[in-house]
Short mmCIF file of C-alpha atoms in Angstrom, two decimals:
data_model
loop_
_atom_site.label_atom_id
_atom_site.label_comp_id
_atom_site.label_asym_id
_atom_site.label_seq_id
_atom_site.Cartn_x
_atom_site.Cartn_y
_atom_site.Cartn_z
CA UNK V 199 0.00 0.00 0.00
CA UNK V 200 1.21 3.23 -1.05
CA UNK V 201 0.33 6.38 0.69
CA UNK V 202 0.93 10.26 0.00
CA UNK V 203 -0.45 13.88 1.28
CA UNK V 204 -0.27 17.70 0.49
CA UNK V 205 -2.31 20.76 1.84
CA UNK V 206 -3.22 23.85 0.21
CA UNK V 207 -5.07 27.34 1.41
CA UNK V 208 -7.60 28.35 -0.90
CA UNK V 209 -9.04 31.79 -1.10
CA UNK V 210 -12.82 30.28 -0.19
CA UNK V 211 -14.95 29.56 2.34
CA UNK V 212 -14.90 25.57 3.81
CA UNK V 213 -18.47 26.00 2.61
CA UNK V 214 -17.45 26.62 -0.96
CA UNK V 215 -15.05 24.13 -0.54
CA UNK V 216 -17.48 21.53 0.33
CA UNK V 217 -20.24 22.01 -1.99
CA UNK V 218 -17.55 21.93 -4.82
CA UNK V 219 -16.87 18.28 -3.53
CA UNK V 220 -20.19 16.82 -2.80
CA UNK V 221 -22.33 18.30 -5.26
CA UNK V 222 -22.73 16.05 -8.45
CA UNK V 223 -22.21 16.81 -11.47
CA UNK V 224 -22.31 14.80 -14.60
CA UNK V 225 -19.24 16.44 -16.68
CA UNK V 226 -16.28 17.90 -14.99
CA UNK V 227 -14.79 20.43 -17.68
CA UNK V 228 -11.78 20.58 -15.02
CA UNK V 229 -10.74 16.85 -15.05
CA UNK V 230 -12.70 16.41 -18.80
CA UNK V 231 -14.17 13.66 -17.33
CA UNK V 232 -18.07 12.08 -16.83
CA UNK V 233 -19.79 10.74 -13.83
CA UNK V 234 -23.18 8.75 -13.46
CA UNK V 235 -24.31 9.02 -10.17
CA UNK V 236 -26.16 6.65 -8.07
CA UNK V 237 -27.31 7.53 -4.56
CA UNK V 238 -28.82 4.81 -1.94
CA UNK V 239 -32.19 5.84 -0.64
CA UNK V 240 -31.77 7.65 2.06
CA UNK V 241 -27.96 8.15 2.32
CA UNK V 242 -27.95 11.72 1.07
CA UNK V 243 -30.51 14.74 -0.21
CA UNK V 244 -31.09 15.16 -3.66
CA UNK V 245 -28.25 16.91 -5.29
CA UNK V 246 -25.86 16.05 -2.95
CA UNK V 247 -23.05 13.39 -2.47
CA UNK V 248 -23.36 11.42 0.91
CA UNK V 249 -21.76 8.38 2.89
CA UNK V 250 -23.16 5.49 0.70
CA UNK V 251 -23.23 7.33 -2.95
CA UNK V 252 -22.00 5.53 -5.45
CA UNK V 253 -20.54 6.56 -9.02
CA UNK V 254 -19.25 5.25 -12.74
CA UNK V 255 -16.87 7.30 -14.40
CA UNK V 256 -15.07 7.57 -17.82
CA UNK V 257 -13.02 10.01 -19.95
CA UNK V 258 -14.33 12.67 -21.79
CA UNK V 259 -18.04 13.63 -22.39
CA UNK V 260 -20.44 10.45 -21.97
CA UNK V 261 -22.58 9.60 -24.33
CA UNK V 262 -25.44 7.06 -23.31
CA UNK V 263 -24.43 4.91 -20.54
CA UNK V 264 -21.08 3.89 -19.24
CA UNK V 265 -19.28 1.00 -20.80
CA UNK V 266 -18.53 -2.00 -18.53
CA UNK V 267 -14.84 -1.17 -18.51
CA UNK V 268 -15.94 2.07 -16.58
CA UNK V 269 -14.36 3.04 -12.93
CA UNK V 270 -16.35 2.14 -9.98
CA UNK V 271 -16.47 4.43 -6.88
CA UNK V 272 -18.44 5.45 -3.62
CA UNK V 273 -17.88 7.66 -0.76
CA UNK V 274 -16.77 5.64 2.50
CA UNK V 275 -15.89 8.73 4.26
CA UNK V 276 -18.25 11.44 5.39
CA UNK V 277 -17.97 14.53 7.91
CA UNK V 278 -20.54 17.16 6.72
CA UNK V 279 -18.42 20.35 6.14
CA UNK V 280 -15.30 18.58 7.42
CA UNK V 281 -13.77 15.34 5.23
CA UNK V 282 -14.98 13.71 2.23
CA UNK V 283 -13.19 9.95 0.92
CA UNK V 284 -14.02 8.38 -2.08
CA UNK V 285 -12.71 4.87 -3.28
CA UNK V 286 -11.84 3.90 -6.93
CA UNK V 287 -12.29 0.05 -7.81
CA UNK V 288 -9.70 -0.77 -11.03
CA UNK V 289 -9.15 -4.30 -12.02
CA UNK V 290 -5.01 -3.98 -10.43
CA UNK V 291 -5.64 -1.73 -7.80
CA UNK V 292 -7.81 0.38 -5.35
CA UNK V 293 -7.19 4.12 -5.13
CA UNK V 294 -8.86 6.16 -1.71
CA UNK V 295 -8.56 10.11 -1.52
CA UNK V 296 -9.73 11.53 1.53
CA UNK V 297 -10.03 15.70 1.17
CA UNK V 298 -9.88 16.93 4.96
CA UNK V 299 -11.07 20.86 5.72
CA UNK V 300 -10.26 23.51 7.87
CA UNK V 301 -11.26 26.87 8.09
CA UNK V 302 -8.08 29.26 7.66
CA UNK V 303 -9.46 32.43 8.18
CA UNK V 304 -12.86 34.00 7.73
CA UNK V 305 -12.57 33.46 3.81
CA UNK V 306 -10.06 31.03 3.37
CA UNK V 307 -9.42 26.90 3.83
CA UNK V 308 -7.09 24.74 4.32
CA UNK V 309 -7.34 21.93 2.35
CA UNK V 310 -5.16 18.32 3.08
CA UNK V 311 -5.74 15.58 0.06
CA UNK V 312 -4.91 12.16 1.14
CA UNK V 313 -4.26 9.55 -1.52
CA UNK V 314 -3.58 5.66 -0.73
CA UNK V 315 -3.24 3.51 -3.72
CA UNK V 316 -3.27 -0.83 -2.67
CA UNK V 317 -2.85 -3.40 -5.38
CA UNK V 318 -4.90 -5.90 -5.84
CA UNK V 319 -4.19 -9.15 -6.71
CA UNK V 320 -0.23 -10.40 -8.21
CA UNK V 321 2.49 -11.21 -5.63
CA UNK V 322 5.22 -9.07 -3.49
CA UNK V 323 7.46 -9.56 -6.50
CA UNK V 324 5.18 -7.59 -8.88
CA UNK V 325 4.29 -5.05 -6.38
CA UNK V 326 8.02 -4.24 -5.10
CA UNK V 327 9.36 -3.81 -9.01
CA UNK V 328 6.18 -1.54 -9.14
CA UNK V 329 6.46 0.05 -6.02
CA UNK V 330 8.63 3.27 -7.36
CA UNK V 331 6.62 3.61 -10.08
CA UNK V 332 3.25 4.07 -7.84
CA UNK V 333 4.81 6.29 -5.30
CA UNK V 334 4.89 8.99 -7.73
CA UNK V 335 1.54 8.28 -9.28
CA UNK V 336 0.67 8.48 -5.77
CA UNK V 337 2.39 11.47 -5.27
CA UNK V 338 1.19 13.59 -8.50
CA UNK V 339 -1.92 12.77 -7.58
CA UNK V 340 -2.02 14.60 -4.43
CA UNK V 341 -0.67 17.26 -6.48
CA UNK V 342 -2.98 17.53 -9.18
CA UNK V 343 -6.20 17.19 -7.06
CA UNK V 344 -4.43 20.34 -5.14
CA UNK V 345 -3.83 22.21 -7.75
CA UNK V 346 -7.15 21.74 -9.55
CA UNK V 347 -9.52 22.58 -6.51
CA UNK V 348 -9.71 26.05 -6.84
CA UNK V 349 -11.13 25.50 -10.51
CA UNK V 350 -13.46 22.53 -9.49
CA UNK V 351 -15.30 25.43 -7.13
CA UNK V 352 -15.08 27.91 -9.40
CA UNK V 353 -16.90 25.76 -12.18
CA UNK V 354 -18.93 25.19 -9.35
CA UNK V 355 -19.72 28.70 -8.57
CA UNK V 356 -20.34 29.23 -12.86
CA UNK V 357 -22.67 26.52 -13.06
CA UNK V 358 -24.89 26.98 -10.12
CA UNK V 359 -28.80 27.05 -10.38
CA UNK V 360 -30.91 29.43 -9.08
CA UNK V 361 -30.56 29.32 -5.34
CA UNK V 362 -34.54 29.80 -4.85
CA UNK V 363 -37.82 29.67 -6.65
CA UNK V 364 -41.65 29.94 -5.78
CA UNK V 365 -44.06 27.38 -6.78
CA UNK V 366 -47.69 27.91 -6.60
CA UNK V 367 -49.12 24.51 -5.45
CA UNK V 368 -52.45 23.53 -4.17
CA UNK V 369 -51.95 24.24 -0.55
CA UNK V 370 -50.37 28.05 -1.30
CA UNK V 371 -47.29 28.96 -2.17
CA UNK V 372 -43.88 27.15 -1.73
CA UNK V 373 -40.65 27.94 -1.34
CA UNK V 374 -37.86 25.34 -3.22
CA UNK V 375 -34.30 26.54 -1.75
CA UNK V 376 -31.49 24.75 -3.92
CA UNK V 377 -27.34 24.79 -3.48
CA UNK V 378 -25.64 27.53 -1.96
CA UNK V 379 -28.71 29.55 -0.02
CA UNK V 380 -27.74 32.98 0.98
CA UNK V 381 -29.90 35.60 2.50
CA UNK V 382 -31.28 36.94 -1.13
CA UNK V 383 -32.47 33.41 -1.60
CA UNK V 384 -35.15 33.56 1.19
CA UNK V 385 -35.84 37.31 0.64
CA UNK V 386 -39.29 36.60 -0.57
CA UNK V 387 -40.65 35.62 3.10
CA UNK V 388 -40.24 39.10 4.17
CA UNK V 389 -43.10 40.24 1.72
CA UNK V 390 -44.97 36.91 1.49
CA UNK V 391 -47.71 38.13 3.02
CA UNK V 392 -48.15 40.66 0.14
CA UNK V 393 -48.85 38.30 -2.31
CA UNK V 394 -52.51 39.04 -3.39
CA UNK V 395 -53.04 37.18 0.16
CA UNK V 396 -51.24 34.08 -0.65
CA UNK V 397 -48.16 33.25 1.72
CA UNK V 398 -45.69 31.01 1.54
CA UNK V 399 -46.90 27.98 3.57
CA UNK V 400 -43.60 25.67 3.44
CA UNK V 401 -39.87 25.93 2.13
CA UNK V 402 -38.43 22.92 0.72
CA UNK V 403 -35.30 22.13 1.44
CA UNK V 404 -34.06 18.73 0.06
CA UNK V 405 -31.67 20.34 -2.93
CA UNK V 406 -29.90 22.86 -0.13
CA UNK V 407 -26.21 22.10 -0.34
CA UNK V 408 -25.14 25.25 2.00
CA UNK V 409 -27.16 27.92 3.62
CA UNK V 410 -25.39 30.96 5.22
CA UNK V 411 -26.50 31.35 9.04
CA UNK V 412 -27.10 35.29 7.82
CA UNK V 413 -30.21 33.39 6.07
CA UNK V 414 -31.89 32.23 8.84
CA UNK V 415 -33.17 35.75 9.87
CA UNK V 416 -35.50 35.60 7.63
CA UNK V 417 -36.72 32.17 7.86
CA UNK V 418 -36.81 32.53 11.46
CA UNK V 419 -39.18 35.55 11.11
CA UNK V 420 -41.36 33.88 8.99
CA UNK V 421 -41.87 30.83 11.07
CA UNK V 422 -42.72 33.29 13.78
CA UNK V 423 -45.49 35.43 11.28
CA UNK V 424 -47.17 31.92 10.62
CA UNK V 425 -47.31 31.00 14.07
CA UNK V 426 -49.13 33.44 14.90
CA UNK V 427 -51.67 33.46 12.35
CA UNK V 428 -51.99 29.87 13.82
CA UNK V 429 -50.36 28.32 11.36
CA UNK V 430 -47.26 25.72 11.42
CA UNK V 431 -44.12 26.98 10.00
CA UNK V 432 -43.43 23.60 7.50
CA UNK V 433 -40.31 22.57 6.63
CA UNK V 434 -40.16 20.10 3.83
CA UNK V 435 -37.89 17.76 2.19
CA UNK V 436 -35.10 15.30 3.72
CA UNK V 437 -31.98 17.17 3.83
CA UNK V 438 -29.22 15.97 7.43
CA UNK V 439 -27.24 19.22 6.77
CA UNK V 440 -30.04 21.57 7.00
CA UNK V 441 -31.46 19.39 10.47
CA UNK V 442 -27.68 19.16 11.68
CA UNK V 443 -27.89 23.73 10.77
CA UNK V 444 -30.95 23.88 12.46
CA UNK V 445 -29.38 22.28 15.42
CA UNK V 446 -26.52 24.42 15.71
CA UNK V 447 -28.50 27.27 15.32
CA UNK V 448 -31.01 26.26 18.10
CA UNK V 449 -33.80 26.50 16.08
CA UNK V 450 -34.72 22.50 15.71
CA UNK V 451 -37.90 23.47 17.44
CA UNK V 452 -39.37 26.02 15.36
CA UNK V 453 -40.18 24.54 12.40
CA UNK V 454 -41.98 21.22 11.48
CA UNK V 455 -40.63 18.89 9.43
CA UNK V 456 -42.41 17.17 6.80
CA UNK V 457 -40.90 14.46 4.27
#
């Protein structure tokens, strides 16, 4: 087994960080290479990576579905906001990366990569004449994953969707909250009640990747507006990072949850 690290600071937030390494996406124009995603009920929100997911993955831009020869991988590591390991399944060997983060800074992160490469199958013979050889496969691949993260978020950042949009369903309005939710994303609930007297009567939450705390204000107020019109302040969708939020904030109480 063969085992290498590196660290980097990045000019982001470990929130930017993170959602640039859990959120899916089917091309990566950074590493020109395709991913088909497959996420076990219940191990993660939609839109989101989690401890469980499981991926394909092939060169270039993917047409149809991956051939058989495809890479194999899932996450087997999994600290919201904190460390992220995937493991690749190849016919000689198994590679794990484990991306570790700390905050450096109020807008910066410090980023350690991980990378352990075990062969599988042959004999010590094999491995030993091979052993050189995959210590500095090991090693530039530390180094590459460093040096690309800063354009993995920013393609991130580029390719976004639009962090909130209001749905008129049969019940009243809703409120769908997707990716990185900042406080412009939630704006609406301060003039919900201006709506030709139809409010916003839940926020959905199962596509939220981040939310900024700053963006609670608002959600905090409206919970409070609803209640006392004697209504419940309903949160839907099943999202652990926005529970695990509302926990830290104190707020686990406020709203209800509803699948």
């Amino acid at each position: 087994m063969t085992t290498a690290a590196g660290s980097r600071r990045v000019p982001f937030t470990r929130g930017d960080v993170w959602r640039a390494l859990t959120t899916p996406v089917p091309y990566c124009s950074v590493c020109d290479v395709s991913y088909v995603f497959t996420v076990l009920p219940g191990a993660a929100p939609a839109g989101m990576l989690g401890p469980g997911s499981r991926f394909r993955c092939v060169p270039g831009r993917l047409e149809g579905d991956p051939p058989a020869s495809a890479v194999t991988g899932e996450v087997v590591e999994w600290l919201p906001r904190r460390r992220i390991g995937t493991r690749l399944e190849l016919a000689q060997e198994t590679w794990q990366t484990l991306f570790e983060l700390a905050d450096a800074g109020t807008e910066a992160t410090d980023v350690t990569v991980t990378v352990t490469c075990e062969p599988v199958g042959g004999n010590r013979l094999q491995h030993a004449l091979r052993s050189k050889s995959v210590a500095r496969l090991v090693a530039r691949t530390v180094a590459s994953e460093l040096t690309k993260l800063p354009d993995h978020i920013r393609q991130l950042s580029t390719e976004r969707p639009q962090d909130s949009a209001v749905e008129d369903e049969p019940d009243g309005l809703v409120l769908h909250l997707r990716g990185h939710v900042g406080p412009s994303a939630v704006e609406v609930l301060r003039h919900d009640d201006q709506s030709e007297g139809r409010v916003v009567v839940a926020v959905d939450v199962s596509e939220v990747t981040h939310i900024d705390a700053v963006a609670f204000s608002p959600l905090l107020r409206w919970a409070q507006r609803v209640s006392r019109a004697g209504e419940p302040a309903v949160v839907r969708g099943d999202n652990p990072y926005f529970d695990e939020m509302l926990g830290v904030m104190g707020l686990a109480s406020t709203f209800r949850r509803a699948p």
